[in-house]
């Protein structure tokens, strides 16, 4: 089939499927240690902590992208639920890239955070004022915190990283290169704030989903068409994030064959993103 004649969502979906194959290749290299790709031996050189944590998160991001591929057939109101899935995929790709680019010490803290967060889940207080609940399974929380999790004690130290998402992306760009950092930044800009508005049920989030792309039309058909535009934007954003992770993984380890493939995927993504909707057929995607 001539991919130039596909509806844009179908073209983006096909590109996502191709990108997923290279994500699977990255996960295979990380798990097996060495894989041959087009006569090039790909050897994983990541530290153990980097490999474990970045692979866990990249696998999670890939699963969310698979869910989006299934959701891409939805039309109308159900498309709203694609935004939180896309947000999860993008942030997981960002965190996976950050952890493989940073030192093994940063990954070790992330690994320790898993146990700490599980303990904290059973020992916490939530709510406001008289509408508060305290969950307590540990009779001496302060002692446990000091003895078992000292690195997470003190104000501002209760997370696996003190960097916000833009700062993590900046570190990826500094450590793994502008190629990876710029792709992740684009994904962040395209989806992150919009998905936050929708996920948190803000008035703007609801208004944006129900009215964006309608162009003044008021019909069920127009609304369903508008939700296709939402899906297109979501796929463009998540594809940017996936490219960012692949560029970091293959670039950091000098895996030239897959890195060249990522560049071609990204070039096709830019080509699709730059074309006006009128350049594509309007058949059901």
mmCIF file of C-alpha atoms in Angstrom:
data_model
loop_
_atom_site.group_PDB
_atom_site.id
_atom_site.type_symbol
_atom_site.label_atom_id
_atom_site.label_comp_id
_atom_site.label_asym_id
_atom_site.label_seq_id
_atom_site.Cartn_x
_atom_site.Cartn_y
_atom_site.Cartn_z
ATOM 1 C CA UNK A 1 0.000 0.000 0.000
ATOM 2 C CA UNK A 2 1.190 3.532 -0.814
ATOM 3 C CA UNK A 3 1.674 5.061 2.644
ATOM 4 C CA UNK A 4 1.594 8.527 1.064
ATOM 5 C CA UNK A 5 -2.127 8.017 0.378
ATOM 6 C CA UNK A 6 -3.143 6.949 3.885
ATOM 7 C CA UNK A 7 -5.215 9.139 6.226
ATOM 8 C CA UNK A 8 -2.801 10.849 8.599
ATOM 9 C CA UNK A 9 -3.909 8.844 11.655
ATOM 10 C CA UNK A 10 -3.319 5.591 9.802
ATOM 11 C CA UNK A 11 0.118 6.833 8.739
ATOM 12 C CA UNK A 12 0.969 7.804 12.329
ATOM 13 C CA UNK A 13 -0.301 4.468 13.590
ATOM 14 C CA UNK A 14 1.902 2.612 11.119
ATOM 15 C CA UNK A 15 4.892 4.691 12.165
ATOM 16 C CA UNK A 16 4.138 3.910 15.809
ATOM 17 C CA UNK A 17 4.118 0.182 15.061
ATOM 18 C CA UNK A 18 7.529 0.514 13.415
ATOM 19 C CA UNK A 19 8.878 2.515 16.339
ATOM 20 C CA UNK A 20 7.613 -0.162 18.741
ATOM 21 C CA UNK A 21 9.736 -2.742 16.936
ATOM 22 C CA UNK A 22 12.852 -0.704 17.697
ATOM 23 C CA UNK A 23 11.746 -0.264 21.287
ATOM 24 C CA UNK A 24 11.509 -4.056 21.501
ATOM 25 C CA UNK A 25 15.021 -4.246 20.050
ATOM 26 C CA UNK A 26 16.289 -1.876 22.761
ATOM 27 C CA UNK A 27 14.602 -3.927 25.472
ATOM 28 C CA UNK A 28 16.063 -7.110 24.002
ATOM 29 C CA UNK A 29 19.568 -5.650 23.987
ATOM 30 C CA UNK A 30 19.156 -4.528 27.602
ATOM 31 C CA UNK A 31 17.879 -7.922 28.735
ATOM 32 C CA UNK A 32 20.195 -10.150 26.714
ATOM 33 C CA UNK A 33 23.321 -8.005 26.866
ATOM 34 C CA UNK A 34 24.244 -8.574 23.234
ATOM 35 C CA UNK A 35 22.165 -8.780 20.046
ATOM 36 C CA UNK A 36 23.067 -8.735 16.356
ATOM 37 C CA UNK A 37 21.182 -6.235 14.179
ATOM 38 C CA UNK A 38 21.948 -6.048 10.467
ATOM 39 C CA UNK A 39 25.433 -7.511 11.019
ATOM 40 C CA UNK A 40 26.185 -5.021 13.816
ATOM 41 C CA UNK A 41 26.728 -6.432 17.290
ATOM 42 C CA UNK A 42 24.788 -4.366 19.783
ATOM 43 C CA UNK A 43 26.299 -4.627 23.272
ATOM 44 C CA UNK A 44 24.591 -3.123 26.306
ATOM 45 C CA UNK A 45 27.104 -1.056 28.270
ATOM 46 C CA UNK A 46 24.718 0.472 30.816
ATOM 47 C CA UNK A 47 25.395 0.038 34.507
ATOM 48 C CA UNK A 48 23.183 -2.511 36.228
ATOM 49 C CA UNK A 49 21.013 0.082 37.969
ATOM 50 C CA UNK A 50 20.685 2.168 34.823
ATOM 51 C CA UNK A 51 19.712 -0.877 32.797
ATOM 52 C CA UNK A 52 17.186 -2.202 35.315
ATOM 53 C CA UNK A 53 15.332 1.037 35.958
ATOM 54 C CA UNK A 54 15.387 2.531 32.464
ATOM 55 C CA UNK A 55 14.231 -0.768 30.963
ATOM 56 C CA UNK A 56 11.386 -1.074 33.471
ATOM 57 C CA UNK A 57 10.109 2.386 32.572
ATOM 58 C CA UNK A 58 10.671 2.038 28.824
ATOM 59 C CA UNK A 59 8.716 -1.218 28.858
ATOM 60 C CA UNK A 60 5.906 0.571 30.704
ATOM 61 C CA UNK A 61 5.916 3.372 28.140
ATOM 62 C CA UNK A 62 5.780 0.859 25.319
ATOM 63 C CA UNK A 63 2.782 -0.868 26.875
ATOM 64 C CA UNK A 64 0.968 2.460 27.124
ATOM 65 C CA UNK A 65 1.709 3.094 23.455
ATOM 66 C CA UNK A 66 0.236 -0.308 22.613
ATOM 67 C CA UNK A 67 -2.892 0.746 24.517
ATOM 68 C CA UNK A 68 -3.025 3.946 22.459
ATOM 69 C CA UNK A 69 -2.802 1.890 19.281
ATOM 70 C CA UNK A 70 -5.899 0.037 20.428
ATOM 71 C CA UNK A 71 -7.607 3.293 21.403
ATOM 72 C CA UNK A 72 -6.880 4.876 18.017
ATOM 73 C CA UNK A 73 -10.026 3.235 16.652
ATOM 74 C CA UNK A 74 -12.184 5.099 19.167
ATOM 75 C CA UNK A 75 -14.260 8.089 18.126
ATOM 76 C CA UNK A 76 -16.175 10.653 20.129
ATOM 77 C CA UNK A 77 -16.227 11.014 23.924
ATOM 78 C CA UNK A 78 -14.101 7.900 24.746
ATOM 79 C CA UNK A 79 -11.085 9.547 23.049
ATOM 80 C CA UNK A 80 -10.766 11.794 26.126
ATOM 81 C CA UNK A 81 -9.301 8.850 28.043
ATOM 82 C CA UNK A 82 -6.394 8.626 25.596
ATOM 83 C CA UNK A 83 -4.835 11.727 27.158
ATOM 84 C CA UNK A 84 -3.854 10.190 30.531
ATOM 85 C CA UNK A 85 -2.445 7.140 28.728
ATOM 86 C CA UNK A 86 -0.410 9.414 26.464
ATOM 87 C CA UNK A 87 0.818 11.404 29.468
ATOM 88 C CA UNK A 88 1.953 8.183 31.153
ATOM 89 C CA UNK A 89 3.787 7.048 28.011
ATOM 90 C CA UNK A 90 5.569 10.368 27.552
ATOM 91 C CA UNK A 91 6.622 10.768 31.172
ATOM 92 C CA UNK A 92 7.797 7.140 31.292
ATOM 93 C CA UNK A 93 9.926 7.688 28.171
ATOM 94 C CA UNK A 94 11.370 10.860 29.737
ATOM 95 C CA UNK A 95 12.208 9.093 32.995
ATOM 96 C CA UNK A 96 13.665 6.071 31.198
ATOM 97 C CA UNK A 97 15.899 8.376 29.139
ATOM 98 C CA UNK A 98 16.935 10.330 32.235
ATOM 99 C CA UNK A 99 17.864 7.214 34.185
ATOM 100 C CA UNK A 100 19.947 5.678 31.408
ATOM 101 C CA UNK A 101 21.741 8.976 30.770
ATOM 102 C CA UNK A 102 22.492 9.774 34.416
ATOM 103 C CA UNK A 103 24.947 7.949 36.675
ATOM 104 C CA UNK A 104 24.281 4.585 38.267
ATOM 105 C CA UNK A 105 24.042 6.460 41.587
ATOM 106 C CA UNK A 106 20.850 8.167 40.394
ATOM 107 C CA UNK A 107 19.393 4.810 39.349
ATOM 108 C CA UNK A 108 20.343 3.303 42.709
ATOM 109 C CA UNK A 109 18.308 5.990 44.464
ATOM 110 C CA UNK A 110 15.371 5.209 42.152
ATOM 111 C CA UNK A 111 15.637 1.524 43.077
ATOM 112 C CA UNK A 112 15.704 2.392 46.785
ATOM 113 C CA UNK A 113 12.695 4.643 46.284
ATOM 114 C CA UNK A 114 10.576 1.636 45.297
ATOM 115 C CA UNK A 115 10.885 0.148 48.803
ATOM 116 C CA UNK A 116 10.542 3.538 50.475
ATOM 117 C CA UNK A 117 7.394 4.436 48.537
ATOM 118 C CA UNK A 118 5.843 1.048 49.356
ATOM 119 C CA UNK A 119 6.517 1.676 53.069
ATOM 120 C CA UNK A 120 5.199 5.231 52.878
ATOM 121 C CA UNK A 121 2.009 4.035 51.189
ATOM 122 C CA UNK A 122 1.222 2.159 54.406
ATOM 123 C CA UNK A 123 2.260 5.050 56.656
ATOM 124 C CA UNK A 124 0.763 8.330 55.542
ATOM 125 C CA UNK A 125 -1.792 11.017 56.244
ATOM 126 C CA UNK A 126 -4.097 12.490 53.647
ATOM 127 C CA UNK A 127 -6.959 14.964 53.561
ATOM 128 C CA UNK A 128 -7.450 18.460 54.952
ATOM 129 C CA UNK A 129 -8.424 19.643 58.410
ATOM 130 C CA UNK A 130 -11.112 17.541 60.053
ATOM 131 C CA UNK A 131 -11.457 15.616 56.797
ATOM 132 C CA UNK A 132 -8.170 13.771 57.247
ATOM 133 C CA UNK A 133 -7.226 10.125 57.547
ATOM 134 C CA UNK A 134 -4.004 8.647 58.866
ATOM 135 C CA UNK A 135 -2.812 5.212 57.769
ATOM 136 C CA UNK A 136 -0.242 3.752 60.157
ATOM 137 C CA UNK A 137 1.250 0.273 59.967
ATOM 138 C CA UNK A 138 4.610 1.176 61.503
ATOM 139 C CA UNK A 139 4.438 2.080 65.234
ATOM 140 C CA UNK A 140 7.641 4.152 65.029
ATOM 141 C CA UNK A 141 7.748 5.821 61.623
ATOM 142 C CA UNK A 142 10.487 8.295 62.498
ATOM 143 C CA UNK A 143 12.844 5.565 63.648
ATOM 144 C CA UNK A 144 12.217 3.499 60.518
ATOM 145 C CA UNK A 145 12.739 6.521 58.300
ATOM 146 C CA UNK A 146 16.026 7.367 60.004
ATOM 147 C CA UNK A 147 17.349 3.803 60.036
ATOM 148 C CA UNK A 148 16.001 2.311 56.819
ATOM 149 C CA UNK A 149 15.497 5.282 54.492
ATOM 150 C CA UNK A 150 17.761 8.121 55.670
ATOM 151 C CA UNK A 151 18.271 9.475 52.126
ATOM 152 C CA UNK A 152 14.540 10.194 51.885
ATOM 153 C CA UNK A 153 14.209 12.010 55.215
ATOM 154 C CA UNK A 154 14.060 15.774 55.507
ATOM 155 C CA UNK A 155 12.065 18.366 53.621
ATOM 156 C CA UNK A 156 12.178 17.962 49.848
ATOM 157 C CA UNK A 157 13.878 14.566 49.893
ATOM 158 C CA UNK A 158 10.862 12.283 49.654
ATOM 159 C CA UNK A 159 10.964 11.576 45.922
ATOM 160 C CA UNK A 160 13.167 9.450 43.671
ATOM 161 C CA UNK A 161 14.527 12.641 42.061
ATOM 162 C CA UNK A 162 14.422 16.299 43.022
ATOM 163 C CA UNK A 163 14.328 17.399 39.372
ATOM 164 C CA UNK A 164 11.065 18.365 37.694
ATOM 165 C CA UNK A 165 10.253 16.993 34.242
ATOM 166 C CA UNK A 166 11.746 19.893 32.218
ATOM 167 C CA UNK A 167 14.951 19.606 34.258
ATOM 168 C CA UNK A 168 15.130 15.865 33.600
ATOM 169 C CA UNK A 169 14.768 16.572 29.888
ATOM 170 C CA UNK A 170 17.524 19.169 30.129
ATOM 171 C CA UNK A 171 19.812 16.599 31.751
ATOM 172 C CA UNK A 172 19.048 14.100 28.997
ATOM 173 C CA UNK A 173 20.017 16.736 26.429
ATOM 174 C CA UNK A 174 23.229 17.538 28.288
ATOM 175 C CA UNK A 175 24.265 13.915 28.831
ATOM 176 C CA UNK A 176 22.783 11.993 25.890
ATOM 177 C CA UNK A 177 22.773 14.760 23.296
ATOM 178 C CA UNK A 178 20.492 17.408 21.841
ATOM 179 C CA UNK A 179 18.912 14.882 19.504
ATOM 180 C CA UNK A 180 17.296 13.005 22.350
ATOM 181 C CA UNK A 181 16.613 16.036 24.516
ATOM 182 C CA UNK A 182 14.886 17.999 21.760
ATOM 183 C CA UNK A 183 12.555 15.120 20.881
ATOM 184 C CA UNK A 184 11.532 14.689 24.522
ATOM 185 C CA UNK A 185 11.036 18.430 24.920
ATOM 186 C CA UNK A 186 8.726 18.501 21.897
ATOM 187 C CA UNK A 187 6.663 15.652 23.364
ATOM 188 C CA UNK A 188 6.433 17.510 26.663
ATOM 189 C CA UNK A 189 5.271 20.693 24.976
ATOM 190 C CA UNK A 190 2.715 18.950 22.792
ATOM 191 C CA UNK A 191 0.888 16.867 25.398
ATOM 192 C CA UNK A 192 1.983 17.436 28.991
ATOM 193 C CA UNK A 193 0.050 20.548 30.026
ATOM 194 C CA UNK A 194 -3.056 19.640 28.016
ATOM 195 C CA UNK A 195 -3.144 16.168 29.507
ATOM 196 C CA UNK A 196 -2.773 17.674 33.000
ATOM 197 C CA UNK A 197 -5.834 19.858 32.450
ATOM 198 C CA UNK A 198 -7.845 16.877 31.210
ATOM 199 C CA UNK A 199 -6.587 14.375 33.801
ATOM 200 C CA UNK A 200 -7.327 16.737 36.686
ATOM 201 C CA UNK A 201 -10.783 17.564 35.403
ATOM 202 C CA UNK A 202 -10.211 21.302 35.023
ATOM 203 C CA UNK A 203 -12.819 23.500 33.305
ATOM 204 C CA UNK A 204 -10.333 24.291 30.539
ATOM 205 C CA UNK A 205 -9.498 20.613 30.066
ATOM 206 C CA UNK A 206 -13.156 19.723 29.567
ATOM 207 C CA UNK A 207 -13.748 22.703 27.279
ATOM 208 C CA UNK A 208 -10.638 21.969 25.217
ATOM 209 C CA UNK A 209 -11.562 18.362 24.594
ATOM 210 C CA UNK A 210 -15.165 19.063 23.644
ATOM 211 C CA UNK A 211 -14.585 22.181 21.531
ATOM 212 C CA UNK A 212 -11.084 22.068 20.024
ATOM 213 C CA UNK A 213 -10.909 21.404 16.274
ATOM 214 C CA UNK A 214 -14.665 21.910 15.758
ATOM 215 C CA UNK A 215 -14.250 25.130 13.729
ATOM 216 C CA UNK A 216 -17.695 26.328 14.655
ATOM 217 C CA UNK A 217 -19.496 23.203 13.482
ATOM 218 C CA UNK A 218 -22.111 21.671 15.759
ATOM 219 C CA UNK A 219 -22.907 18.087 14.830
ATOM 220 C CA UNK A 220 -22.073 14.586 16.000
ATOM 221 C CA UNK A 221 -20.113 13.977 12.807
ATOM 222 C CA UNK A 222 -18.055 17.147 13.317
ATOM 223 C CA UNK A 223 -17.302 16.222 16.940
ATOM 224 C CA UNK A 224 -16.201 12.706 15.994
ATOM 225 C CA UNK A 225 -13.956 14.207 13.328
ATOM 226 C CA UNK A 226 -12.512 16.576 15.919
ATOM 227 C CA UNK A 227 -11.634 13.654 18.177
ATOM 228 C CA UNK A 228 -9.624 12.169 15.314
ATOM 229 C CA UNK A 229 -7.582 15.391 15.396
ATOM 230 C CA UNK A 230 -7.032 14.830 19.132
ATOM 231 C CA UNK A 231 -5.724 11.336 18.396
ATOM 232 C CA UNK A 232 -3.406 12.686 15.708
ATOM 233 C CA UNK A 233 -1.922 15.198 18.149
ATOM 234 C CA UNK A 234 -1.524 12.508 20.789
ATOM 235 C CA UNK A 235 0.301 10.178 18.393
ATOM 236 C CA UNK A 236 2.623 12.954 17.238
ATOM 237 C CA UNK A 237 3.508 13.724 20.859
ATOM 238 C CA UNK A 238 4.105 10.140 21.952
ATOM 239 C CA UNK A 239 6.087 9.362 18.802
ATOM 240 C CA UNK A 240 8.386 12.275 19.652
ATOM 241 C CA UNK A 241 8.896 10.825 23.137
ATOM 242 C CA UNK A 242 9.602 7.342 21.782
ATOM 243 C CA UNK A 243 12.162 8.756 19.358
ATOM 244 C CA UNK A 244 13.758 10.630 22.244
ATOM 245 C CA UNK A 245 14.191 7.441 24.234
ATOM 246 C CA UNK A 246 15.542 5.456 21.270
ATOM 247 C CA UNK A 247 17.996 8.243 20.460
ATOM 248 C CA UNK A 248 19.210 8.194 24.066
ATOM 249 C CA UNK A 249 19.455 4.405 24.323
ATOM 250 C CA UNK A 250 21.139 3.725 20.985
ATOM 251 C CA UNK A 251 23.136 6.968 20.939
ATOM 252 C CA UNK A 252 24.628 6.566 24.427
ATOM 253 C CA UNK A 253 25.878 3.112 23.462
ATOM 254 C CA UNK A 254 27.045 3.935 19.921
ATOM 255 C CA UNK A 255 24.628 1.549 18.197
ATOM 256 C CA UNK A 256 24.754 3.078 14.743
ATOM 257 C CA UNK A 257 22.323 0.876 12.806
ATOM 258 C CA UNK A 258 19.331 1.382 15.125
ATOM 259 C CA UNK A 259 20.297 5.040 15.569
ATOM 260 C CA UNK A 260 20.065 5.528 11.799
ATOM 261 C CA UNK A 261 16.669 3.826 11.832
ATOM 262 C CA UNK A 262 15.460 6.182 14.558
ATOM 263 C CA UNK A 263 16.546 9.152 12.458
ATOM 264 C CA UNK A 264 14.453 7.876 9.541
ATOM 265 C CA UNK A 265 11.429 7.356 11.787
ATOM 266 C CA UNK A 266 11.807 10.885 13.118
ATOM 267 C CA UNK A 267 12.196 12.339 9.624
ATOM 268 C CA UNK A 268 8.951 10.639 8.595
ATOM 269 C CA UNK A 269 7.268 11.955 11.741
ATOM 270 C CA UNK A 270 8.307 15.515 10.894
ATOM 271 C CA UNK A 271 7.087 15.045 7.336
ATOM 272 C CA UNK A 272 3.663 13.889 8.524
ATOM 273 C CA UNK A 273 3.459 16.628 11.154
ATOM 274 C CA UNK A 274 4.289 19.411 8.713
ATOM 275 C CA UNK A 275 1.691 18.541 6.082
ATOM 276 C CA UNK A 276 -1.727 20.222 6.229
ATOM 277 C CA UNK A 277 -4.778 18.014 6.767
ATOM 278 C CA UNK A 278 -5.854 18.716 3.196
ATOM 279 C CA UNK A 279 -2.839 16.755 1.947
ATOM 280 C CA UNK A 280 -4.313 13.527 3.302
ATOM 281 C CA UNK A 281 -7.398 11.565 2.249
ATOM 282 C CA UNK A 282 -10.357 11.820 4.588
ATOM 283 C CA UNK A 283 -11.249 8.122 4.687
ATOM 284 C CA UNK A 284 -11.947 6.483 8.046
ATOM 285 C CA UNK A 285 -8.650 6.098 9.880
#
